[in-house]
XYZ file of C-alpha atoms in Angstrom:
313
model
C 0.000 0.000 0.000
C 1.094 3.574 -0.583
C 1.195 5.789 2.491
C 1.276 9.555 2.954
C 2.034 11.138 6.316
C 0.943 14.776 6.559
C 3.078 16.419 9.211
C 6.575 15.372 10.288
C 6.618 16.281 13.969
C 7.067 13.757 16.743
C 4.013 11.716 15.743
C 4.160 11.926 11.954
C 7.928 11.630 11.787
C 7.846 8.482 13.922
C 5.088 6.876 11.840
C 6.906 7.692 8.597
C 10.187 6.382 9.995
C 8.744 3.077 11.234
C 6.898 2.479 7.963
C 9.941 3.341 5.844
C 12.260 1.141 7.897
C 9.905 -1.801 7.353
C 9.998 -1.308 3.583
C 6.627 0.394 3.063
C 6.133 2.931 0.284
C 5.752 6.125 2.321
C 5.972 9.844 1.573
C 5.681 12.725 3.991
C 4.534 16.308 3.870
C 6.806 18.786 5.613
C 7.560 22.467 5.335
C 10.292 25.063 5.672
C 13.706 24.127 7.001
C 12.517 20.667 8.040
C 11.505 19.877 4.454
C 14.822 21.040 3.038
C 16.766 19.087 5.662
C 14.852 15.837 5.011
C 15.394 16.210 1.273
C 19.145 16.759 1.722
C 20.111 14.303 4.473
C 17.047 12.162 5.093
C 14.911 12.061 8.222
C 17.227 11.845 11.224
C 15.569 9.452 13.648
C 16.536 8.590 17.221
C 14.377 5.802 18.597
C 14.231 3.741 21.757
C 12.658 0.976 19.669
C 14.518 1.276 16.353
C 17.883 2.848 17.179
C 19.663 5.563 15.191
C 18.871 6.173 11.522
C 19.138 8.675 8.684
C 16.173 7.596 6.552
C 16.049 8.620 2.851
C 12.319 9.259 2.867
C 10.358 11.014 0.114
C 9.416 14.491 1.349
C 7.282 17.174 -0.284
C 5.590 20.450 0.502
C 1.798 20.371 0.636
C 1.660 22.610 -2.426
C 3.867 20.425 -4.658
C 2.388 17.034 -3.791
C 0.129 15.634 -6.524
C 0.255 11.857 -6.120
C -2.550 9.509 -5.006
C -2.281 7.337 -1.906
C -4.011 4.357 -0.331
C -3.679 5.590 3.256
C -3.165 9.119 4.573
C -2.158 9.694 8.185
C -2.931 13.247 9.328
C -0.622 14.249 12.186
C -0.584 18.044 12.086
C -1.648 20.156 15.065
C -5.322 21.035 15.388
C -4.804 24.644 14.326
C -3.432 23.483 10.937
C -6.370 21.355 9.839
C -7.864 23.948 7.502
C -4.573 24.442 5.687
C -4.057 20.771 4.820
C -7.528 20.099 3.396
C -6.386 20.762 -0.226
C -3.566 18.195 -0.118
C -5.903 15.593 1.395
C -8.323 16.148 -1.487
C -5.576 15.940 -4.137
C -4.003 12.819 -2.620
C -7.304 10.957 -2.193
C -9.077 8.604 -4.551
C -12.479 7.054 -3.742
C -10.660 4.117 -2.096
C -8.210 6.202 -0.024
C -8.477 5.866 3.753
C -7.682 9.001 5.779
C -6.750 8.435 9.439
C -6.421 11.559 11.612
C -4.199 11.132 14.694
C -4.565 14.438 16.524
C -4.831 15.379 20.182
C -8.109 17.263 19.782
C -11.547 15.631 20.002
C -13.770 15.706 16.919
C -11.043 16.107 14.292
C -12.309 13.231 12.127
C -15.681 14.868 11.462
C -13.988 18.242 11.016
C -11.589 16.920 8.361
C -14.424 15.017 6.682
C -16.401 18.250 6.352
C -13.407 19.971 4.729
C -12.616 17.023 2.425
C -16.040 15.557 1.566
C -14.706 13.328 -1.237
C -12.225 11.538 1.051
C -13.042 8.499 3.194
C -12.123 10.011 6.568
C -12.004 7.765 9.617
C -10.926 8.837 13.099
C -8.136 7.825 15.402
C -5.653 8.631 18.123
C -2.128 7.637 19.055
C -0.132 6.930 22.191
C 3.547 7.736 21.763
C 6.326 9.877 23.194
C 7.854 11.557 20.174
C 9.150 15.049 19.524
C 11.211 17.217 17.212
C 14.799 17.201 18.461
C 16.260 19.302 15.662
C 15.573 20.497 12.133
C 14.429 17.425 10.219
C 15.196 15.341 13.311
C 12.782 13.278 15.432
C 13.204 11.451 18.737
C 10.912 8.610 19.828
C 11.210 7.619 23.479
C 10.043 4.579 25.437
C 8.209 1.401 24.510
C 4.752 2.863 23.817
C 3.753 3.255 20.161
C 0.074 2.467 19.765
C -2.315 3.623 17.038
C -6.042 3.300 17.694
C -8.376 4.004 14.788
C -11.852 3.086 13.672
C -14.638 3.560 11.182
C -17.175 6.172 12.339
C -20.858 5.416 12.296
C -22.251 5.824 8.785
C -18.921 5.041 7.088
C -17.698 1.781 5.607
C -14.309 0.426 4.564
C -13.675 -2.966 3.010
C -12.364 -5.329 5.712
C -9.468 -6.434 3.501
C -8.194 -2.839 3.321
C -8.253 -2.523 7.109
C -6.484 -5.876 7.391
C -3.707 -4.681 5.064
C -3.260 -1.449 7.035
C -3.094 -3.354 10.311
C -0.661 -5.880 8.873
C 1.675 -3.130 7.593
C 1.618 -1.284 10.912
C 2.324 -4.408 12.937
C 5.124 -5.441 10.609
C 6.596 -1.964 11.117
C 6.583 -2.530 14.884
C 3.584 -0.334 15.681
C 0.844 -1.679 17.939
C -2.533 -1.098 16.286
C -6.092 -1.480 17.520
C -9.111 -1.325 15.236
C -11.679 0.267 17.538
C -15.324 -0.739 17.672
C -16.153 2.666 19.198
C -13.750 5.286 17.931
C -15.739 8.195 19.378
C -15.161 6.730 22.851
C -11.487 6.069 22.219
C -10.712 9.505 20.779
C -12.481 11.138 23.728
C -10.411 9.072 26.175
C -7.201 10.114 24.417
C -8.264 13.772 24.307
C -9.064 13.811 27.994
C -5.781 12.092 28.888
C -3.598 14.369 26.771
C -5.455 17.399 28.078
C -4.930 16.407 31.726
C -1.299 15.401 31.172
C -0.272 18.392 29.065
C -2.071 20.976 31.184
C -0.673 19.621 34.440
C 2.832 19.669 33.003
C 2.417 23.170 31.594
C 0.742 24.528 34.738
C 3.595 23.432 37.015
C 6.309 23.506 34.314
C 7.362 19.933 35.059
C 8.013 16.657 33.215
C 5.917 13.572 33.918
C 7.952 12.417 36.925
C 6.296 14.548 39.650
C 2.827 13.575 38.370
C 3.720 9.921 38.974
C 3.992 10.437 42.750
C 1.580 11.733 45.427
C 1.450 15.507 45.661
C -0.276 18.591 44.296
C 0.778 17.808 40.716
C -0.853 14.373 40.789
C -3.913 15.821 42.513
C -4.311 18.360 39.702
C -4.002 15.616 37.099
C -6.656 13.582 38.924
C -8.950 16.609 39.204
C -8.729 17.328 35.487
C -9.370 13.660 34.711
C -12.444 13.589 36.934
C -13.929 16.610 35.216
C -13.406 15.065 31.782
C -15.029 11.847 33.034
C -18.085 13.877 33.984
C -18.144 15.435 30.531
C -17.884 12.075 28.786
C -20.720 10.681 30.868
C -22.863 13.690 29.983
C -22.113 13.024 26.305
C -23.331 9.454 26.743
C -19.919 7.822 26.324
C -19.491 4.454 28.038
C -15.779 4.294 28.831
C -15.831 0.640 29.808
C -13.408 1.461 32.611
C -12.756 3.936 35.424
C -11.414 6.856 33.373
C -9.343 8.312 36.215
C -7.702 4.963 36.957
C -7.045 4.481 33.250
C -5.325 7.862 33.029
C -3.225 7.144 36.119
C -2.050 3.838 34.668
C -0.993 5.547 31.446
C 0.751 8.478 33.136
C 2.641 6.099 35.431
C 3.922 4.154 32.414
C 5.557 7.169 30.747
C 9.200 8.179 30.837
C 9.516 10.445 33.914
C 11.595 12.923 31.908
C 9.103 13.291 29.050
C 6.948 16.374 28.447
C 3.911 16.956 26.250
C 4.224 18.826 22.965
C 1.822 21.459 24.281
C 4.226 22.277 27.087
C 7.180 22.458 24.701
C 5.268 24.785 22.370
C 4.167 27.089 25.176
C 7.681 27.403 26.593
C 9.021 28.246 23.140
C 6.154 30.720 22.526
C 5.162 28.688 19.473
C 1.665 28.163 18.171
C 0.081 25.467 20.330
C -3.026 23.345 20.824
C -3.976 25.120 24.042
C -7.331 26.090 22.557
C -8.290 22.523 21.701
C -6.956 21.016 24.912
C -8.107 23.654 27.391
C -10.474 26.356 26.207
C -12.549 24.183 23.859
C -12.925 21.729 26.736
C -14.253 24.454 29.026
C -16.583 25.784 26.325
C -18.079 22.317 25.801
C -18.449 21.841 29.556
C -20.347 25.123 29.798
C -22.715 24.033 27.032
C -23.314 20.769 28.873
C -23.853 22.488 32.229
C -20.775 20.918 33.866
C -18.702 22.738 36.477
C -14.947 22.550 35.874
C -13.182 24.195 38.845
C -9.816 22.512 38.172
C -9.879 23.368 34.466
C -10.904 26.913 35.393
C -7.938 27.196 37.755
C -5.543 26.070 35.041
C -7.165 28.423 32.503
C -6.687 31.369 34.853
C -2.951 30.615 34.807
C -2.713 31.539 31.143
C -3.367 34.747 29.292
C -4.060 34.601 25.566
C -2.372 36.739 22.955
C -2.159 36.791 19.165
C -5.151 34.476 18.774
C -3.349 31.203 19.489
C -0.227 31.692 21.587
C -0.277 32.025 25.334
C 2.227 33.044 27.997
C 2.337 31.497 31.431
C 2.038 33.666 34.475
C 4.407 33.201 37.362
C 3.460 30.221 39.506
């Protein structure tokens, strides 16, 4: 199968690297200095699971890409969705499967509305991966798990899903075909939101959240409020959401940080809207009180539409 990965940050770069190393036909969409670096020296990849590599991967800008693909992984940040709709449309045929892997809830339907001719599924990913230089990606730890599924009202031939799953597993990526992708993307959204906001609020890596204290209490409080929201939306988690989140956070590298936290510290564009303010807006519409989310929100002041600065703790 022919794969396209849109976005070459920690998530997209890791997916492209694993697929390429396993022999899959994969291209990636990048931009700016990262694109030029990948074209000149390959994708520089540091991986706990795969080791050290300079991978000669096919890289293009969104504007110059005109090929057709069997599978498109969308791994850009939530604020970039509108800008990548044209390349999704150009790269899609009626049989193409589009799998979004973002940290913001509801991205599958949003991309589907922007690219109505594409067969857009929905999904999420569990991984510790980040940009460690220009055209350079680091993947840390043993967790690399893609969860995706076919939304209600959509259909994909089972043999196509089997081929995708087979390619991912052969590449060394754990994959789960979800029977309730709305549930699973909500769980991921709520986990990433609680993890990233706790780390950004206290300016800490994961380590302090893994032990009793105010940091862990904040993480638990955020998780409880998202559990209330999910219940109000009619989502059956099939587990205790708070306990699930604690198990995941405790399994992470203590030195790791979320991409949201990295972006905020660097004053880069970030997903703070999708992970914090959109959450609060939805809670208000549902009539849910969110005192812990409100406390975290009060710690940030917005400027320039997307970027935020942290106040002194």
